Short mmCIF file of N, CA and C in Angstrom, two decimals:
data_model
loop_
_atom_site.label_atom_id
_atom_site.label_comp_id
_atom_site.label_asym_id
_atom_site.label_seq_id
_atom_site.Cartn_x
_atom_site.Cartn_y
_atom_site.Cartn_z
N UNK A 1 12.46 -4.78 11.61
CA UNK A 1 11.78 -5.41 10.59
C UNK A 1 11.12 -6.63 11.09
N UNK A 2 9.82 -6.60 9.92
CA UNK A 2 8.49 -8.18 10.04
C UNK A 2 8.18 -8.08 8.87
N UNK A 3 7.95 -9.37 8.86
CA UNK A 3 7.40 -10.00 7.34
C UNK A 3 5.69 -10.47 7.86
N UNK A 4 4.92 -10.26 7.29
CA UNK A 4 3.56 -10.04 7.61
C UNK A 4 2.72 -10.87 6.17
N UNK A 5 2.05 -11.73 6.28
CA UNK A 5 1.10 -12.41 5.31
C UNK A 5 0.35 -12.52 5.85
N UNK A 6 -0.79 -12.62 4.96
CA UNK A 6 -2.67 -12.62 4.91
C UNK A 6 -2.90 -13.83 4.69
N UNK A 7 -4.03 -14.50 5.60
CA UNK A 7 -4.14 -15.81 5.18
C UNK A 7 -5.05 -16.09 4.16
N UNK A 8 -4.78 -17.28 3.07
CA UNK A 8 -5.50 -17.46 1.94
C UNK A 8 -6.90 -17.80 2.27
N UNK A 9 -7.78 -17.02 1.49
CA UNK A 9 -9.23 -17.21 1.59
C UNK A 9 -9.63 -18.80 1.50
N UNK A 10 -8.83 -19.61 1.32
CA UNK A 10 -9.18 -21.19 1.01
C UNK A 10 -8.67 -21.73 2.42
N UNK A 11 -7.94 -21.18 3.71
CA UNK A 11 -7.62 -21.61 4.41
C UNK A 11 -8.71 -21.85 5.50
N UNK A 12 -9.89 -21.57 5.28
CA UNK A 12 -10.74 -21.76 6.22
C UNK A 12 -10.74 -21.00 7.37
N UNK A 13 -10.12 -19.65 7.74
CA UNK A 13 -9.74 -19.23 8.68
C UNK A 13 -10.58 -17.80 8.37
N UNK A 14 -10.50 -17.00 9.59
CA UNK A 14 -11.58 -15.87 9.52
C UNK A 14 -11.31 -14.97 8.27
N UNK A 15 -12.02 -14.16 7.90
CA UNK A 15 -11.25 -13.10 6.83
C UNK A 15 -10.10 -12.29 6.65
N UNK A 16 -10.49 -12.00 8.42
CA UNK A 16 -9.01 -11.11 8.59
C UNK A 16 -7.84 -11.82 9.19
N UNK A 17 -7.43 -12.94 9.21
CA UNK A 17 -6.27 -13.03 9.79
C UNK A 17 -5.09 -12.86 8.95
N UNK A 18 -3.84 -12.39 9.94
CA UNK A 18 -2.62 -12.39 9.50
C UNK A 18 -1.66 -13.05 10.19
N UNK A 19 -0.45 -13.32 9.44
CA UNK A 19 0.43 -14.13 10.23
C UNK A 19 1.81 -13.52 10.31
N UNK A 20 2.50 -13.12 11.40
CA UNK A 20 3.83 -12.44 11.41
C UNK A 20 4.92 -13.87 11.41
N UNK A 21 5.41 -14.05 10.21
CA UNK A 21 6.14 -14.95 9.73
C UNK A 21 7.44 -14.71 10.26
N UNK A 22 7.95 -13.86 10.26
CA UNK A 22 9.48 -13.76 10.51
C UNK A 22 9.65 -12.19 11.20
N UNK A 23 10.77 -12.26 12.34
CA UNK A 23 11.02 -10.85 12.93
C UNK A 23 12.74 -10.13 12.84
N UNK A 24 13.10 -9.09 12.85
CA UNK A 24 14.19 -9.12 12.73
C UNK A 24 14.62 -7.58 13.58
N UNK A 25 15.28 -7.84 14.82
CA UNK A 25 16.05 -6.39 15.54
C UNK A 25 16.90 -6.56 15.62
N UNK A 26 18.00 -5.60 15.39
CA UNK A 26 19.29 -5.58 15.91
C UNK A 26 19.69 -4.07 15.87
N UNK A 27 20.24 -3.84 17.19
CA UNK A 27 20.44 -2.05 17.24
C UNK A 27 22.20 -2.24 16.34
N UNK A 28 22.03 -1.99 15.41
CA UNK A 28 23.52 -1.59 14.65
C UNK A 28 23.18 -0.33 13.43
N UNK A 29 24.11 -0.38 13.34
CA UNK A 29 24.33 1.05 11.64
C UNK A 29 24.66 -0.32 10.85
N UNK A 30 24.74 -1.32 10.89
CA UNK A 30 25.15 -2.12 9.87
C UNK A 30 23.99 -2.74 8.97
N UNK A 31 23.79 -2.09 7.44
CA UNK A 31 22.59 -2.40 7.15
C UNK A 31 22.61 -3.65 5.75
N UNK A 32 23.96 -3.91 6.18
CA UNK A 32 24.10 -5.19 5.39
C UNK A 32 23.38 -6.47 5.75
N UNK A 33 23.44 -6.47 7.09
CA UNK A 33 22.78 -7.87 7.76
C UNK A 33 21.09 -7.79 7.67
N UNK A 34 20.67 -6.53 7.57
CA UNK A 34 19.45 -6.37 7.52
C UNK A 34 18.74 -6.95 6.13
N UNK A 35 20.02 -6.02 5.15
CA UNK A 35 19.43 -6.35 3.66
C UNK A 35 19.51 -8.30 3.37
N UNK A 36 20.65 -8.71 4.03
CA UNK A 36 20.61 -10.17 3.68
C UNK A 36 19.55 -10.76 4.20
N UNK A 37 18.90 -10.45 5.56
CA UNK A 37 18.14 -11.36 6.32
C UNK A 37 16.52 -11.17 5.43
N UNK A 38 16.66 -9.75 5.10
CA UNK A 38 15.06 -9.50 4.05
C UNK A 38 15.18 -10.39 3.03
N UNK A 39 16.35 -10.63 2.25
CA UNK A 39 16.28 -11.13 1.05
C UNK A 39 16.29 -12.72 1.11
N UNK A 40 16.84 -13.22 2.36
CA UNK A 40 16.64 -14.53 2.47
C UNK A 40 15.57 -15.05 2.59
N UNK A 41 14.69 -13.95 3.69
CA UNK A 41 13.26 -14.47 4.56
C UNK A 41 12.50 -14.24 3.53
N UNK A 42 12.41 -12.99 2.61
CA UNK A 42 11.20 -13.05 1.48
C UNK A 42 11.69 -14.08 0.60
N UNK A 43 12.78 -14.66 0.10
CA UNK A 43 12.83 -15.96 -0.62
C UNK A 43 12.42 -17.03 0.37
N UNK A 44 12.52 -17.14 1.31
CA UNK A 44 12.16 -18.83 2.05
C UNK A 44 10.70 -18.57 2.15
N UNK A 45 9.74 -17.33 3.04
CA UNK A 45 8.99 -17.35 3.18
C UNK A 45 7.62 -16.76 2.23
N UNK A 46 7.98 -15.97 1.21
CA UNK A 46 7.48 -15.58 0.45
C UNK A 46 7.26 -16.01 -0.91
N UNK A 47 5.86 -17.01 -1.23
CA UNK A 47 6.03 -17.71 -2.41
C UNK A 47 5.01 -16.74 -3.78
N UNK A 48 4.35 -15.75 -3.16
CA UNK A 48 3.77 -14.84 -3.84
C UNK A 48 4.61 -13.83 -4.38
N UNK A 49 4.08 -12.92 -5.63
CA UNK A 49 4.62 -11.86 -6.27
C UNK A 49 4.09 -10.55 -5.66
N UNK A 50 2.91 -10.78 -4.82
CA UNK A 50 2.50 -9.29 -4.53
C UNK A 50 3.35 -8.77 -2.91
N UNK A 51 4.62 -8.59 -2.94
CA UNK A 51 5.47 -8.74 -2.31
C UNK A 51 5.88 -7.07 -2.53
N UNK A 52 5.99 -6.19 -1.17
CA UNK A 52 6.25 -4.89 -0.93
C UNK A 52 7.19 -4.76 0.45
N UNK A 53 8.16 -3.92 0.24
CA UNK A 53 8.98 -3.65 1.41
C UNK A 53 8.33 -2.01 2.01
N UNK A 54 7.86 -2.08 2.86
CA UNK A 54 7.67 -0.78 3.34
C UNK A 54 8.32 -0.16 4.34
N UNK A 55 9.07 1.28 3.88
CA UNK A 55 10.36 1.97 4.45
C UNK A 55 9.69 2.73 5.35
N UNK A 56 10.16 2.98 6.61
CA UNK A 56 9.83 4.10 7.31
C UNK A 56 10.23 5.50 6.78
N UNK A 57 9.39 6.56 6.93
CA UNK A 57 10.03 7.84 6.16
C UNK A 57 11.25 8.72 6.63
N UNK A 58 11.76 7.92 7.85
CA UNK A 58 12.92 8.94 8.27
C UNK A 58 14.07 7.96 7.27
N UNK A 59 14.09 6.92 6.59
CA UNK A 59 15.07 6.02 5.96
C UNK A 59 14.52 6.84 4.15
N UNK A 60 13.61 7.32 4.27
CA UNK A 60 13.45 7.61 2.38
C UNK A 60 14.31 7.86 1.42
N UNK A 61 15.73 8.35 2.20
CA UNK A 61 16.55 8.79 1.48
C UNK A 61 17.43 7.61 0.73
N UNK A 62 17.27 6.34 1.44
CA UNK A 62 17.99 4.99 1.11
C UNK A 62 17.02 4.15 0.13
N UNK A 63 15.90 4.86 -0.19
CA UNK A 63 15.05 3.98 -0.97
C UNK A 63 15.38 3.62 -2.23
N UNK A 64 16.39 4.01 -3.11
CA UNK A 64 17.02 3.48 -4.48
C UNK A 64 18.05 2.62 -3.95
N UNK A 65 18.68 2.90 -3.17
CA UNK A 65 20.06 1.83 -2.77
C UNK A 65 19.24 0.55 -2.31
N UNK A 66 17.96 0.49 -1.27
CA UNK A 66 17.53 -0.81 -0.72
C UNK A 66 16.70 -1.49 -1.99
N UNK A 67 16.13 -0.36 -2.91
CA UNK A 67 15.30 -1.30 -4.35
C UNK A 67 16.56 -2.26 -4.80
N UNK A 68 17.34 -1.45 -5.14
CA UNK A 68 18.86 -2.36 -5.94
C UNK A 68 19.31 -3.04 -5.42
N UNK A 69 19.51 -3.23 -3.75
CA UNK A 69 19.80 -4.24 -2.82
C UNK A 69 19.31 -5.27 -2.88
N UNK A 70 17.74 -5.19 -3.13
CA UNK A 70 17.08 -6.37 -2.58
C UNK A 70 16.31 -6.58 -3.71
N UNK A 71 16.58 -5.93 -4.89
CA UNK A 71 15.63 -6.02 -6.33
C UNK A 71 14.14 -6.53 -5.93
N UNK A 72 13.44 -5.81 -5.01
CA UNK A 72 12.35 -5.71 -4.57
C UNK A 72 11.56 -4.41 -4.87
N UNK A 73 10.27 -4.48 -4.73
CA UNK A 73 9.50 -3.03 -4.54
C UNK A 73 9.94 -2.49 -3.34
N UNK A 74 9.93 -1.37 -3.08
CA UNK A 74 10.27 -0.81 -2.10
C UNK A 74 9.49 0.55 -1.81
N UNK A 75 8.26 0.84 -1.25
CA UNK A 75 7.42 2.11 -0.88
C UNK A 75 7.62 2.81 0.38
N UNK A 76 7.89 3.92 0.34
CA UNK A 76 7.96 4.99 1.50
C UNK A 76 6.51 5.04 2.19
N UNK A 77 6.49 4.50 3.82
CA UNK A 77 5.50 4.86 4.05
C UNK A 77 4.93 6.39 4.51
N UNK A 78 4.03 6.90 3.65
CA UNK A 78 3.94 8.58 3.91
C UNK A 78 3.03 8.79 4.54
N UNK A 79 2.61 7.88 6.03
CA UNK A 79 1.67 8.38 6.65
C UNK A 79 1.98 8.59 7.89
N UNK A 80 1.17 9.75 8.85
CA UNK A 80 1.65 9.81 9.95
C UNK A 80 2.14 8.84 11.10
N UNK A 81 2.67 9.02 12.16
CA UNK A 81 3.16 8.30 13.28
C UNK A 81 2.00 7.27 13.70
N UNK A 82 0.73 7.69 13.78
CA UNK A 82 -0.32 6.93 14.13
C UNK A 82 -1.31 6.17 13.13
N UNK A 83 -1.07 6.60 11.94
CA UNK A 83 -1.46 5.83 11.05
C UNK A 83 -1.14 4.42 10.91
N UNK A 84 -2.43 3.32 11.02
CA UNK A 84 -2.15 2.11 11.15
C UNK A 84 -2.22 1.72 12.40
N UNK A 85 -2.57 2.29 13.96
CA UNK A 85 -2.61 2.13 15.07
C UNK A 85 -4.12 1.55 15.28
N UNK A 86 -4.75 2.30 14.69
CA UNK A 86 -6.54 1.89 14.69
C UNK A 86 -6.48 -0.17 14.15
N UNK A 87 -5.60 -0.27 12.98
CA UNK A 87 -5.63 -1.55 12.42
C UNK A 87 -5.06 -2.67 13.44
N UNK A 88 -3.77 -1.89 13.42
CA UNK A 88 -3.07 -2.70 14.50
C UNK A 88 -3.87 -3.42 15.69
N UNK A 89 -4.66 -2.15 16.77
CA UNK A 89 -4.94 -2.39 17.56
C UNK A 89 -6.48 -3.48 17.48
N UNK A 90 -6.89 -3.37 16.03
CA UNK A 90 -7.95 -4.24 15.59
C UNK A 90 -7.42 -5.91 15.55
N UNK A 91 -6.54 -5.77 14.94
CA UNK A 91 -5.83 -7.25 14.53
C UNK A 91 -5.26 -7.79 16.60
N UNK A 92 -4.93 -6.93 16.81
CA UNK A 92 -4.35 -7.68 18.45
C UNK A 92 -5.75 -8.35 19.13
N UNK A 93 -6.74 -7.10 19.13
CA UNK A 93 -7.71 -7.33 19.85
C UNK A 93 -9.01 -8.44 19.30
N UNK A 94 -8.97 -8.87 17.82
CA UNK A 94 -9.77 -9.71 17.34
C UNK A 94 -9.59 -10.93 17.48
N UNK A 95 -7.83 -11.02 17.66
CA UNK A 95 -7.15 -12.31 17.62
C UNK A 95 -7.08 -12.90 16.23
N UNK A 96 -6.85 -11.86 15.57
CA UNK A 96 -6.63 -12.22 14.24
C UNK A 96 -5.24 -12.43 13.48
N UNK A 97 -4.22 -12.14 14.81
CA UNK A 97 -2.84 -11.85 14.22
C UNK A 97 -2.26 -13.14 15.39
N UNK A 98 -1.51 -13.77 14.23
CA UNK A 98 -0.63 -14.95 14.97
C UNK A 98 0.93 -14.85 14.18
N UNK A 99 1.58 -15.18 15.49
CA UNK A 99 3.17 -15.40 15.12
C UNK A 99 3.58 -16.67 14.95
N UNK A 100 4.26 -16.86 13.84
CA UNK A 100 4.76 -18.55 13.31
C UNK A 100 5.92 -18.45 13.93
N UNK A 101 5.83 -19.30 15.23
CA UNK A 101 7.06 -20.09 15.92
C UNK A 101 8.19 -21.03 15.04
N UNK A 102 8.98 -20.58 14.59
CA UNK A 102 10.16 -21.46 13.97
C UNK A 102 10.85 -22.53 14.88
N UNK A 103 10.89 -22.09 16.13
CA UNK A 103 11.06 -23.20 17.18
C UNK A 103 10.36 -23.71 18.43
N UNK A 104 9.80 -24.83 17.99
CA UNK A 104 8.71 -25.22 19.04
C UNK A 104 9.14 -25.04 20.59
N UNK A 105 10.53 -25.15 20.68
CA UNK A 105 10.55 -25.16 22.11
C UNK A 105 10.40 -23.65 22.44
N UNK A 106 9.98 -23.17 21.98
CA UNK A 106 10.22 -21.24 22.24
C UNK A 106 8.33 -21.16 22.56
N UNK A 107 7.70 -21.80 22.06
CA UNK A 107 6.12 -21.80 22.21
C UNK A 107 6.06 -20.88 23.80
N UNK A 108 6.37 -21.46 24.68
CA UNK A 108 6.15 -20.78 26.01
C UNK A 108 6.61 -19.61 26.16
N UNK A 109 8.12 -19.48 25.91
CA UNK A 109 8.91 -18.66 26.34
C UNK A 109 10.09 -18.35 25.47
N UNK A 110 9.98 -17.32 24.57
CA UNK A 110 10.45 -16.66 23.57
C UNK A 110 11.86 -16.51 23.87
N UNK A 111 13.02 -16.81 23.47
CA UNK A 111 14.37 -16.43 23.66
C UNK A 111 15.20 -15.35 22.66
N UNK A 112 14.37 -15.60 21.37
CA UNK A 112 14.72 -15.18 19.83
C UNK A 112 13.80 -14.83 19.41
N UNK A 113 14.45 -14.62 17.99
CA UNK A 113 13.51 -14.19 16.58
C UNK A 113 12.83 -15.44 16.32
N UNK A 114 13.48 -16.80 16.48
CA UNK A 114 12.68 -18.18 16.22
C UNK A 114 11.38 -18.12 17.16
N UNK A 115 11.61 -17.26 18.00
CA UNK A 115 10.39 -17.41 19.21
C UNK A 115 9.30 -16.44 18.87
N UNK A 116 9.89 -15.12 18.43
CA UNK A 116 9.05 -13.87 18.08
C UNK A 116 9.34 -13.01 19.62
N UNK A 117 10.71 -13.18 19.66
CA UNK A 117 10.97 -12.54 20.89
C UNK A 117 10.57 -10.98 21.03
N UNK A 118 10.83 -10.36 20.12
CA UNK A 118 10.80 -8.76 20.07
C UNK A 118 9.21 -8.58 19.87
N UNK A 119 8.61 -8.96 19.34
CA UNK A 119 7.01 -9.11 18.91
C UNK A 119 6.42 -9.20 20.61
N UNK A 120 6.86 -10.40 21.09
CA UNK A 120 6.06 -10.55 22.47
C UNK A 120 6.76 -9.54 23.55
N UNK A 121 7.89 -9.16 23.13
CA UNK A 121 8.22 -8.25 24.19
C UNK A 121 7.56 -6.77 24.20
N UNK A 122 8.05 -6.58 23.05
CA UNK A 122 6.89 -5.08 22.14
C UNK A 122 5.26 -4.74 22.60
N UNK A 123 4.83 -5.89 22.24
CA UNK A 123 3.46 -6.30 22.53
C UNK A 123 2.99 -6.10 23.92
N UNK A 124 4.11 -6.20 24.77
CA UNK A 124 3.40 -6.40 26.17
C UNK A 124 3.26 -4.91 26.55
N UNK A 125 3.57 -3.64 26.00
CA UNK A 125 3.93 -2.19 25.98
C UNK A 125 3.00 -1.58 25.47
N UNK A 126 1.90 -2.18 24.79
CA UNK A 126 1.40 -1.80 23.51
C UNK A 126 0.19 -1.12 24.10
N UNK A 127 -0.09 0.52 23.68
CA UNK A 127 -1.17 0.50 24.13
C UNK A 127 -1.06 2.58 23.83
N UNK A 128 -1.64 3.41 24.92
CA UNK A 128 -1.67 4.56 24.68
C UNK A 128 -0.99 5.33 25.94
N UNK A 129 -0.43 6.24 25.59
CA UNK A 129 0.01 7.11 26.88
C UNK A 129 -0.76 8.30 27.34
N UNK A 130 -0.83 9.24 28.57
CA UNK A 130 -1.98 9.87 29.07
C UNK A 130 -2.34 11.01 28.34
N UNK A 131 -1.47 11.31 26.73
CA UNK A 131 -2.15 12.02 26.29
C UNK A 131 -3.08 11.39 24.81
N UNK A 132 -3.00 10.12 25.40
CA UNK A 132 -3.89 9.30 24.37
C UNK A 132 -3.08 9.06 22.54
N UNK A 133 -1.75 9.37 22.76
CA UNK A 133 -1.24 8.98 21.78
C UNK A 133 -0.29 7.38 21.88
N UNK A 134 0.18 6.73 20.93
CA UNK A 134 0.44 5.54 20.89
C UNK A 134 1.71 5.74 21.25
N UNK A 135 1.73 4.60 22.23
CA UNK A 135 3.13 4.45 22.82
C UNK A 135 4.18 4.16 21.95
N UNK A 136 5.23 4.75 22.46
CA UNK A 136 6.32 3.84 21.80
C UNK A 136 6.85 2.81 22.00
N UNK A 137 6.83 1.67 21.00
CA UNK A 137 6.51 0.37 20.83
C UNK A 137 7.83 -0.34 21.13
N UNK A 138 8.52 0.36 19.76
CA UNK A 138 9.95 -0.26 19.61
C UNK A 138 9.68 -0.44 18.19
N UNK A 139 10.85 -0.92 17.62
CA UNK A 139 11.13 -1.18 15.82
C UNK A 139 10.15 -1.87 15.14
N UNK A 140 9.87 -3.41 15.95
CA UNK A 140 9.24 -4.20 15.36
C UNK A 140 7.90 -4.03 15.35
N UNK A 141 6.94 -3.67 16.57
CA UNK A 141 5.55 -3.45 16.32
C UNK A 141 5.31 -2.07 15.69
N UNK A 142 6.80 -1.44 15.41
CA UNK A 142 6.34 0.23 14.80
C UNK A 142 6.12 -0.33 13.28
N UNK A 143 6.99 -1.07 12.45
CA UNK A 143 6.81 -2.25 11.03
C UNK A 143 5.55 -2.98 11.24
N UNK A 144 5.28 -3.89 12.34
CA UNK A 144 3.86 -4.03 12.24
C UNK A 144 2.78 -3.14 12.10
N UNK A 145 2.82 -1.94 12.66
CA UNK A 145 1.90 -0.93 12.48
C UNK A 145 1.68 -0.36 11.17
N UNK A 146 2.77 -0.21 10.38
CA UNK A 146 2.83 0.08 9.38
C UNK A 146 2.14 -0.68 7.71
N UNK A 147 2.30 -1.82 8.57
CA UNK A 147 2.06 -3.00 7.59
C UNK A 147 0.68 -3.22 7.60
N UNK A 148 0.09 -3.14 8.74
CA UNK A 148 -1.34 -3.62 9.42
C UNK A 148 -2.08 -2.17 8.58
N UNK A 149 -1.50 -1.12 8.18
CA UNK A 149 -2.33 0.18 7.96
C UNK A 149 -2.41 -0.74 6.09
N UNK A 150 -1.72 -1.02 5.66
CA UNK A 150 -1.80 -1.34 4.28
C UNK A 150 -2.98 -2.67 4.18
N UNK A 151 -3.04 -3.64 5.16
CA UNK A 151 -3.79 -4.57 4.55
C UNK A 151 -5.67 -4.35 4.82
N UNK A 152 -6.04 -4.89 3.75
CA UNK A 152 -7.51 -4.66 3.92
C UNK A 152 -7.94 -5.81 5.21
N UNK A 153 -9.16 -5.67 5.75
CA UNK A 153 -9.68 -6.17 6.81
C UNK A 153 -10.63 -7.12 6.20
N UNK A 154 -10.80 -7.57 5.19
CA UNK A 154 -11.70 -8.56 4.10
C UNK A 154 -10.53 -9.17 3.10
N UNK A 155 -10.88 -10.67 2.94
CA UNK A 155 -10.09 -11.05 2.08
C UNK A 155 -9.90 -10.80 0.86
N UNK A 156 -9.48 -10.99 -0.41
CA UNK A 156 -9.13 -10.82 -1.45
C UNK A 156 -10.30 -12.20 -1.90
N UNK A 157 -10.51 -11.96 -3.38
CA UNK A 157 -11.89 -12.76 -3.63
C UNK A 157 -11.01 -14.38 -4.09
N UNK A 158 -11.83 -15.30 -4.28
CA UNK A 158 -10.74 -16.39 -4.23
C UNK A 158 -10.94 -16.60 -6.12
N UNK A 159 -9.54 -17.23 -6.33
CA UNK A 159 -9.53 -17.51 -7.94
C UNK A 159 -10.83 -18.13 -8.69
N UNK A 160 -10.20 -18.32 -9.99
CA UNK A 160 -11.67 -18.70 -10.28
C UNK A 160 -11.66 -20.47 -9.78
N UNK A 161 -10.87 -21.12 -9.90
CA UNK A 161 -10.22 -22.48 -9.37
C UNK A 161 -10.87 -22.64 -8.35
N UNK A 162 -10.54 -21.43 -7.44
CA UNK A 162 -11.07 -21.73 -5.71
C UNK A 162 -12.58 -21.85 -5.54
N UNK A 163 -13.21 -20.91 -6.65
CA UNK A 163 -14.30 -20.52 -6.49
C UNK A 163 -15.45 -21.67 -7.15
N UNK A 164 -14.85 -22.39 -8.05
CA UNK A 164 -15.33 -23.93 -8.84
C UNK A 164 -15.15 -24.49 -7.78
N UNK A 165 -14.12 -24.97 -6.94
CA UNK A 165 -13.97 -26.20 -5.93
C UNK A 165 -14.80 -25.98 -4.77
N UNK A 166 -15.22 -24.36 -4.51
CA UNK A 166 -16.09 -24.34 -3.77
C UNK A 166 -17.05 -24.76 -3.57
N UNK A 167 -17.48 -24.62 -4.69
CA UNK A 167 -19.13 -25.12 -4.97
C UNK A 167 -19.33 -26.64 -5.46
N UNK A 168 -18.00 -27.46 -5.50
CA UNK A 168 -18.06 -28.82 -5.96
C UNK A 168 -18.63 -29.84 -4.21
N UNK A 169 -18.57 -30.95 -4.59
CA UNK A 169 -18.97 -31.79 -3.34
C UNK A 169 -17.64 -32.37 -3.13
N UNK A 170 -17.39 -32.83 -1.90
CA UNK A 170 -16.38 -33.46 -1.05
C UNK A 170 -16.14 -34.91 -2.33
N UNK A 171 -15.19 -35.26 -2.31
CA UNK A 171 -13.49 -34.88 -2.20
C UNK A 171 -13.34 -34.05 -3.24
N UNK A 172 -14.24 -33.80 -4.56
CA UNK A 172 -13.67 -32.79 -5.47
C UNK A 172 -13.59 -31.18 -5.06
N UNK A 173 -14.22 -30.87 -3.87
CA UNK A 173 -13.95 -29.78 -3.58
C UNK A 173 -12.52 -29.43 -2.95
N UNK A 174 -12.17 -30.17 -2.82
CA UNK A 174 -10.56 -29.98 -2.29
C UNK A 174 -9.84 -29.66 -3.48
N UNK A 175 -9.82 -30.24 -4.70
CA UNK A 175 -9.27 -29.87 -5.67
C UNK A 175 -8.74 -28.63 -6.47
N UNK A 176 -8.24 -27.74 -6.22
CA UNK A 176 -8.25 -26.36 -6.58
C UNK A 176 -7.09 -26.29 -7.63
N UNK A 177 -6.71 -27.31 -8.69
CA UNK A 177 -6.39 -27.37 -9.89
C UNK A 177 -6.85 -26.11 -10.54
N UNK A 178 -6.13 -25.81 -11.58
CA UNK A 178 -6.79 -24.78 -12.63
C UNK A 178 -7.58 -25.44 -13.57
N UNK A 179 -8.57 -24.98 -13.90
CA UNK A 179 -9.73 -25.84 -15.02
C UNK A 179 -9.43 -24.92 -16.22
#
C-alpha cells in the first residue's frame, strides 16, 4: 500500500508535484494489520476530505468489507495492468515525485518504511521488459502506478481566499484566511 498526496497550489511548487507520504509492504495473509495501517496512516497524514482508497481488481471481492472496516470510500481500479505507467514514468522522469522520509537517519540509506525502503528498492527495477511491457516491480510501485493514473498533471484551482491572497502585496499576500 502507498499513500500519495498532491502538493497544494499555494506551496509554490511545480504544478505536478506528488508526495509519497507513507508505504506499507508485508507478505502476509493477515489483512487486519494492513487495515489498521491504512486507517492510522490516513488519520495521521491526510487532513482533507478528498480521500479514496484504490483497490487492485484482484481484490474486488473484498471491496464491501474494506469499506466497512476503514469507513472510507474504496474504488476498484478498473483499468489495465499498464494503465498509469505513462503517468508514473512522467512523475519519475520529471522530478515531480518526492518521498517524505519519516526518519532523518534514513535519508541516505533506507532501512524500513520510515525511509521509503520498498519504494526505493522497487524504483531501481522500474522499466520495461524486452516485449516493451512494464516490468513487474512489486506491490508498492504497482499501487503508485494506479494512484498516478488518477492524478491530474495540473493543480486544482486556487480557493477564493488563495486567489485573493495571491494578488495582495506582501505581507498581506501570505494571509489565506477566508474572506
